Every structure is written in C-alpha cells, then in structure tokens.
C-alpha atoms as one frame of an Amber mdcrd trajectory, in Angstrom:
protein
  71.581-123.616  84.942  70.984-127.182  85.971  73.140-129.008  88.491  75.643
-130.439  85.989  75.862-127.132  84.145  76.571-125.296  87.403  79.283-127.845
  88.112  80.889-127.258  84.729  80.626-123.486  85.243  82.456-123.716  88.577
  85.148-125.904  87.032  85.771-123.193  84.419  85.381-120.171  86.692  88.126
-121.156  89.147  90.928-121.578  86.561  89.777-118.415  84.770  90.080-116.337
  87.939  93.467-117.857  88.747  94.761-117.294  85.210  93.484-113.713  85.231
  95.109-112.967  88.585  98.396-114.526  87.485  98.498-112.605  84.203  97.447
-109.353  85.905 100.198-109.772  88.494 102.746-110.390  85.739 101.521-107.389
  83.730 101.555-105.114  86.780 105.081-106.261  87.598 106.231-105.399  84.085
 104.459-102.048  84.293 105.996-101.277  87.682 109.484-101.925  86.313 108.869
 -99.581  83.388 107.556 -96.844  85.706 110.257 -97.257  88.353 111.921 -94.028
  87.267 108.969 -92.219  88.870 110.561 -93.062  92.210 114.214 -92.778  91.187
 114.475 -89.980  88.638 111.475 -87.846  89.519 111.542 -88.539  93.275 107.812
 -89.008  93.620 106.256 -90.694  96.629 105.309 -94.362  96.780 101.649 -93.320
  96.791 102.036 -91.704  93.346 103.904 -94.762  92.050 101.214 -97.214  93.200
  98.508 -94.878  91.918  99.976 -95.061  88.417 100.292 -98.851  88.589  96.743
 -99.259  89.895  95.267 -96.984  87.236  96.830 -99.177  84.536  94.687-102.141
  85.645  91.579-101.449  83.467  93.692-101.198  80.332  95.530-104.399  81.176
  92.356-106.327  81.968  90.833-105.684  78.553  93.910-107.286  76.971  94.365
-110.068  79.513  90.789-111.400  79.765  90.670-113.167  76.343  94.045-114.798
  76.988  93.041-115.879  80.487  89.781-117.351  79.193  91.576-119.295  76.477
  94.249-120.737  78.763  91.876-121.526  81.646  89.317-123.194  79.377  91.955
-125.391  77.767  93.264-126.505  81.164  89.850-127.122  82.718  88.217-128.833
  79.731  91.242-130.981  79.002  91.152-132.258  82.574  87.394-132.857  82.449
  87.664-134.649  79.122  90.606-136.865  80.044  88.836-137.814  83.282  85.795
-138.679  81.101  83.456-136.259  82.856  82.542-134.691  79.502  82.009-138.219
  78.167  79.587-138.914  80.988  77.698-135.709  80.169  77.241-136.814  76.583
  76.332-140.338  77.710  73.670-138.877  80.000  71.918-137.326  77.016  73.243
-133.763  77.205  73.493-131.985  73.888  76.684-130.272  72.774  75.124-126.888
  73.434  74.229-127.793  77.021  77.790-128.997  77.578  79.394-125.803  76.249
  76.712-123.386  77.521  78.447-122.816  80.909  81.632-121.877  79.077  79.788
-119.562  76.707  77.985-117.929  79.641  81.351-117.301  81.243  82.599-115.816
  77.972  79.562-113.528  77.784  80.243-112.288  81.334  83.876-111.634  80.398
  82.735-109.828  77.234  80.434-107.525  79.200  83.201-106.783  81.727  85.696
-106.163  78.934  83.219-103.885  77.143  82.719-101.824  80.289  86.463-101.586
  80.768  87.063-100.628  77.151  84.334 -97.987  76.880  84.498 -96.265  80.258
  87.016 -97.595  82.792  90.045 -97.662  80.468  89.690 -94.064  79.149  88.986
 -92.803  82.658  92.127 -94.473  84.033  94.180 -93.326  81.031  93.110 -89.735
  81.680  93.964 -90.064  85.359  97.442 -91.364  84.460  97.917 -88.529  81.962
  96.905 -85.954  84.592  99.250 -87.524  87.144 102.212 -87.323  84.774 101.285
 -83.746  83.879 101.300 -82.818  87.553 104.662 -84.552  87.957 106.032 -82.579
  85.026 104.910 -79.396  86.765 106.419 -80.470  90.076 109.009 -77.823  90.929
 110.899 -80.005  93.385 111.656 -82.681  90.793 112.199 -80.180  87.947 114.442
 -77.732  89.755 116.910 -80.007  91.556 118.529 -83.378  91.004 120.856 -84.383
  93.845 124.511 -84.421  92.823 123.865 -82.976  89.354 124.038 -79.573  87.736
 120.670 -78.860  86.137 119.333 -76.039  83.979 115.610 -75.843  84.800 115.238
 -72.473  83.115 117.026 -70.137  80.704 120.105 -68.637  82.320 119.642 -70.662
  85.504 121.994 -73.364  86.828 121.189 -75.276  90.016 123.157 -77.791  92.061
 122.232 -79.511  95.341 124.102 -82.135  97.289 121.134 -84.026  98.764 117.375
 -83.858  99.313 115.982 -85.558 102.406 112.579 -87.172 102.926 111.107 -83.890
 104.152 112.012 -82.327 100.757 114.643 -80.111 102.381 117.438 -79.326  99.920
 120.949 -79.347 101.421 124.056 -77.430 100.276 122.360 -75.562  97.474 124.112
 -73.606  94.709 122.271 -71.361  92.214 123.808 -69.325  89.407 121.512 -66.926
  87.565 122.383 -64.801  84.547 120.430 -61.585  84.200 119.172 -60.014  80.961
 121.306 -56.891  81.493 124.501 -58.949  81.354 125.076 -59.336  85.087 125.072
 -62.553  87.078 124.303 -63.546  90.632 125.321 -66.667  92.570 123.459 -67.968
  95.602 124.801 -70.493  98.101 122.765 -71.803 101.013 123.098 -74.492 103.626
 119.522 -75.601 102.994 116.410 -74.636 101.066 112.799 -75.625 100.644 110.221
 -74.986  97.920 107.014 -73.317  99.123 104.208 -71.034  98.008 103.646 -67.429
  98.973 100.577 -65.588  97.782  99.911 -68.463  95.395 103.314 -68.172  93.711
 106.176 -70.710  93.929 109.264 -69.588  95.821 112.489 -71.173  97.032 113.257
 -70.287 100.637 117.024 -70.306 101.208 118.443 -70.436 104.737 121.907 -69.603
 106.104 123.584 -68.526 102.927 124.925 -65.669 100.842 124.802 -64.238  97.365
 127.490 -62.711  95.185 126.542 -60.492  92.304 128.533 -58.863  89.542 126.898
 -55.706  88.348 126.932 -54.706  84.707 129.932 -52.468  85.540 131.868 -55.439
  86.971 131.565 -54.510  90.647 131.260 -57.489  93.049 128.526 -57.203  95.673
 128.410 -59.684  98.560 125.545 -60.232 100.984 125.024 -62.883 103.672 121.637
 -63.669 105.249 119.802 -66.103 107.483 116.854 -66.435 105.106 116.272 -65.348
 101.542 113.235 -65.841  99.284 114.078 -66.733  95.698 111.178 -66.115  93.307
 110.470 -68.992  90.920 107.226 -67.834  89.311 108.824 -66.165  86.305 110.934
 -69.239  85.512 108.212 -71.858  85.602 105.352 -70.067  83.930 104.165 -72.164
  81.018 101.340 -72.046  78.509 101.414 -75.832  78.080  97.969 -77.410  78.413
  97.015 -80.970  79.219  96.187 -82.768  75.960  94.365 -86.081  75.937  95.642
 -88.562  73.386  93.481 -90.911  71.313  93.602 -93.703  73.887  92.318 -91.291
  76.555  89.113 -90.399  74.721  85.621 -91.610  75.576  83.504 -93.297  72.847
  81.457 -90.206  72.003  84.704 -88.258  71.537  86.013 -90.939  69.186  82.939
 -91.332  66.987  81.870 -87.671  67.074  85.060 -85.590  67.221  85.035 -81.818
  67.303  85.991 -81.087  63.706  86.450 -77.404  64.451  89.819 -78.330  66.002
  92.720 -78.910  63.631  94.166 -81.832  65.613  90.895 -83.761  65.552  90.461
 -83.087  61.831  93.927 -84.467  61.125  93.388 -87.548  63.300  89.758 -88.320
  62.488  90.583 -91.710  60.922  92.616 -92.758  63.949  89.820 -91.678  66.288
  87.293 -93.789  64.369  89.687 -96.736  64.317  90.106 -96.536  68.089  86.342
 -96.266  68.575  85.650 -99.404  66.529  88.471-101.222  68.339  86.823-100.418
  71.672  83.645-102.131  70.447  85.312-105.024  68.617  88.005-106.053  71.114
  85.551-107.500  73.709  84.389-109.973  71.028  87.744-111.717  71.348  86.519
-113.153  74.657  83.821-115.082  72.783  86.238-115.984  69.988  88.942-117.308
  72.315  86.388-119.322  74.304  84.959-120.881  71.139  88.433-121.802  69.897
  89.370-123.332  73.239  86.165-125.398  73.230  86.884-126.513  69.674  90.365
-127.655  70.674  88.972-130.150  73.211  85.378-130.931  72.224  85.543-130.191
  68.516  87.242-133.458  67.580  87.086-137.135  68.313  87.643-138.623  71.745
  91.185-139.733  72.482  92.588-141.489  75.522  96.059-140.246  74.536  95.166
-136.617  75.133  94.786-133.634  72.852  98.242-132.094  72.868  98.558-131.767
  69.075  95.059-130.365  68.660  95.547-127.895  71.513  98.906-126.791  70.100
  97.375-126.209  66.655  94.436-124.228  68.019  96.781-122.288  70.313  98.867
-121.250  67.320  95.675-120.261  65.502  94.588-118.157  68.496  97.915-116.301
  68.421  97.440-115.635  64.702  93.926-114.293  65.341  95.161-111.925  68.053
  98.094-110.675  65.953  95.842-110.281  62.908  93.412-108.229  64.984  96.143
-105.845  66.121  97.459-105.598  62.567  94.060-104.729  61.135  93.550-102.139
  63.859  96.815-100.481  62.831  95.760-100.570  59.176  92.427 -98.946  60.038
  94.291 -95.901  61.344  94.848 -94.915  57.724  91.700 -96.297  56.025  88.236
 -96.028  57.597  86.783 -98.552  55.124  88.775-101.323  56.787  87.001-100.867
  60.130  84.437-103.647  59.467  87.377-106.072  59.445  87.925-105.311  63.138
  84.621-107.059  63.817  85.099-109.695  61.123  88.234-111.233  62.680  86.793
-112.179  66.117  83.400-113.124  64.611  85.122-115.392  62.075  87.118-117.056
  64.861  83.891-117.483  66.860  82.118-119.025  63.859  85.020-121.394  63.194
  85.128-122.584  66.796  81.390-123.251  66.981  81.397-124.958  63.581  84.092
-127.357  64.793  82.023-128.181  67.865  78.714-128.778  66.072  79.960-130.358
  62.849  79.488-133.892  64.217  76.603-135.364  66.085  77.227-136.774  69.541
  78.035-140.494  69.347  76.099-143.056  71.277  77.427-144.374  74.543  76.781
-147.863  75.885  77.334-149.044  79.438  79.391-152.217  79.473  80.026-152.528
  83.178  83.337-150.668  83.140  84.503-149.809  86.689  84.534-146.113  85.775
  80.902-146.250  84.616  80.195-145.574  80.951  82.604-146.334  78.129  82.321
-144.540  74.777  82.024-146.602  71.610  82.587-145.217  68.160  83.129-141.626
  69.163  83.515-139.557  66.010
C-alpha cells in the first residue's frame, strides 16, 4: 500500500478494533449473566465459570466482526469525508478503487479470521463447552447436595445438608435411603466429604449415626466416628456425551456418518450448518461494501450523511436478518442452501455498484484556506 492508503487503513483499523472490543465485552457480559448459575446453583469454581465464558469467544467473534466492521467504517469514513480528507484523495487523482482498497483489505482480513473461527475455532470451543457441562452434570458434589434443600439425587434416596464450605466439606448431613426389601436406613453426620476409593465414588461421613428399620420392623441404632457411604451404584449412568450440530467440524457436516440414525434424520440440518459456516464470513465483505456505499456511494454533502447512513444501516439489518432466516429455512430444504451465499454476495454487489456507478468529479483549487474545494461533485 502507498502512503495515503496506509493512512486510510490505519484510520479504519483503530475504530474496528475498538468496536470489536466493545461488542465482545458486551457479549461476554451478557453471556456471563446467563451462565451465572454455574457459580450459584451448581457451585462450580470461578475457574470453570471463566473457562466457559472464554470458550464462547470464537462463536461470538464470528457474529460480532461484520457488525464491528460496519459500525467502525461508518464512523471513520464519515469523519474523513466531512473533514474533506476523502475529497483531497480524489482531488489528488486517486481512483475510487484506490480510496476503498484499504477498507476492502481490512474486510478480507476480517473474512479470513471469521472463516478460521467458523470452521475450526468455533466447533472446537463448542465441544469444549459441551464437555465442561457434561463433567459438571457428572459432578457428585453438585448433584448430591444443595445446601438448605432436600434433594433426591437417586431413586429412594433423600439428602439434606445445612452448608458446604469452600473446602467442599458438607456440614450437618442427613441421608434417608429406602432399600429394595422394604426397609429404610437414616444417616446423620456432623460432616461429610465426597472422595474416591479404588476408583469408585464414596461419601465419607464423620461423627454420626445411622438408624435402620429392618423388614420385620426392628429398629437398629449404630453410632460411629467415620462411615463410608457407597455412591457408585446410585450414580452409574449409560449417558454418553453427544455433540450437537453446532459442535461439528466441517467434514462431519458435509460428510455425515449415515450409518447412524441421528445423522440420517438430521442430514439436512447438518448440510445447512456446513454451508452457513462457509457463507457467514462473506458478511464481512458485504457489510464493508454497504458501509462504503453509505459514505462514498453518493454525492458530496457539507451537511453530512445522516439520512444516507440511516437508510443503509436499516438495509444492513435487513440483510443480516434475511441471512438468519434463510439459514433456518435451509434446515428443512437443502435446495435453498445457495441462497445462503446469494444474500451476502448480493449485498456486496449492491455496495460496490453504488460506489462505482458515478465517475469521480473534477476538483479545482481556488485558493481555499483548507486547500482544494470540490466543484460539481456528483
């Protein structure tokens, strides 16, 4: 890039980075609020909470980048145009393409980043989030006990605990277990902790007692300093981790394993998601072209471009909503998938056609203090 093109690139890059950071921070804040029950309800550590929020970043970036490009380009180009720096570029003999080429280069960089996020980073992070939630679901400490509540973590099992401290020690524990033969046993303990012995989960109860009614109705009472309560039979599960459509890599979307019933039933949705992964990065180019058209695509005005920017902004919203709508429609009809590419490419074509539909007007220096004054700008 030449000197003036590098200058224009820097003027666009700064606002784009700021807009991206601002939108990412807002999106992460919204995500953190929606996942706050990880800390409250499921009593996971702060490290797990921030891991989930951080892993959501690739998915958010692929959505945020086109919006950030559009907003940042409008702000930067509107300032450059109203301060007549774009006018000076045209007056110096620069073609329209040379003026917009820094912006299009920036859009291409954003498209490549978005494509990488969409094809590899986003499914990887989605899988990591899915695995984290699966591990949380299998967490005995959060499943077995909720402080101050009676819970039924298993059939015939009722558990109550007063508090759980930061060291995961359960205080004032009550357990009532019904046995298959019709008897029942009640355990009370001053404290307890979940541990593993020989690879199996157990609940170690300390300073407590148990009362058991036999099938004949005889009460048996026993006190102890430590008792090991076996949990393995209650938390055995055949549930397997299943990756959803958004967690799949491109080769799994375009070439599903049709020997599996689930993939046969969802083949159209898998193809729709695969085409969306390839088509969605094109919105970076489309949004950049529309933003350029809003400022450079019309005649010069000293009064600003508020109406034109508002109209193009509304059109950009329609394009984004239409893209999401077509993607949803493609879930049920594979023949509509070409429309996923047609929407951003049509927006890109419209934006470039608005920019290049008029030739650059001539500029004449008339000794204005600011330098060159445009005459007859079309």
